[in-house]
Coordinates of C-alpha atoms in Angstrom, one line a residue:
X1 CA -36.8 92.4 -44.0
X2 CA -37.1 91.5 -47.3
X3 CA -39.0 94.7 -48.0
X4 CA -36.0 96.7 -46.7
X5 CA -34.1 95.0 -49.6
X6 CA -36.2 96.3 -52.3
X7 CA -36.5 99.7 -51.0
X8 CA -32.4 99.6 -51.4
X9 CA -32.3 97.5 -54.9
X10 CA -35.1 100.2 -56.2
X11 CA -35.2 103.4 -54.2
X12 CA -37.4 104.8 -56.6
X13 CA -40.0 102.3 -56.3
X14 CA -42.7 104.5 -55.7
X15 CA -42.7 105.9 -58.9
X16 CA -41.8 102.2 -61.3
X17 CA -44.8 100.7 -62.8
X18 CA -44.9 96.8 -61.9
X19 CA -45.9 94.1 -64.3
X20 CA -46.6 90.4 -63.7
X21 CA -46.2 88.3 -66.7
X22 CA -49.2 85.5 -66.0
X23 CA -48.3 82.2 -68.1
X24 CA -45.8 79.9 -68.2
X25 CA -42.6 81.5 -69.2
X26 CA -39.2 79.8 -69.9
X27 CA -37.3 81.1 -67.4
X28 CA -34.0 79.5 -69.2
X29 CA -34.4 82.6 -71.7
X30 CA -32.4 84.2 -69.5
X31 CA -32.3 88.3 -69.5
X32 CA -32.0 89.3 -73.0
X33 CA -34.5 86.9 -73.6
X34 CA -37.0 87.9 -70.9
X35 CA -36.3 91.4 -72.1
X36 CA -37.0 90.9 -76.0
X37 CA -40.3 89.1 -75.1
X38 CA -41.3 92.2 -73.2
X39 CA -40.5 94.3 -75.8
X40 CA -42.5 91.6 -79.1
X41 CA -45.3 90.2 -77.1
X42 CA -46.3 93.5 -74.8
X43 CA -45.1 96.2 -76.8
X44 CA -43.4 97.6 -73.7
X45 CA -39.9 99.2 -72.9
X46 CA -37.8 96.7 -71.4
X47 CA -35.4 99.5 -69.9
X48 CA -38.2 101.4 -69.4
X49 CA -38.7 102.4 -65.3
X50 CA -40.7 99.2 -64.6
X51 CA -40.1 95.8 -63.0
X52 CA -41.3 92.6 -65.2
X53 CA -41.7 89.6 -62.9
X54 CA -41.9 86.2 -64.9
X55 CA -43.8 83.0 -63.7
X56 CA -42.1 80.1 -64.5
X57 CA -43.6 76.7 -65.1
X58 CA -44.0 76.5 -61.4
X59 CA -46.3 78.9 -59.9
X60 CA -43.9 79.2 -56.9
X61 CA -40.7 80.7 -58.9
X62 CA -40.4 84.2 -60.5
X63 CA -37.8 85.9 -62.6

């Protein structure tokens, strides 16, 4: 199942904060982008122990 997969990616899941980025976000950016906008815009830790999720400009796809 896929949530078997994500208990191996991130066995510490339970203790990761999660944060969805609402918006339309380029997903082209690619990581270093993605992470330096986390880091500008929100003021967070981008290597902190959290998962950002990105919506793209279709509400379907995530990064």
């Amino acid at each position: 199942t896929i949530f078997g997969i994500v208990i191996k990616m991130f066995p510490n899941i339970n203790n990761m904060k999660i944060y969805l980025i609402c918006g339309k976000t380029d997903l082209r950016k690619g990581i270093d982008g993605l992470a330096a906008l986390v880091t500008e815009a929100f003021s967070l830790d981008a290597y902190d122990n959290a998962i950002f999720l990105f919506c793209g400009t279709r509400s379907d796809r995530f990064k």
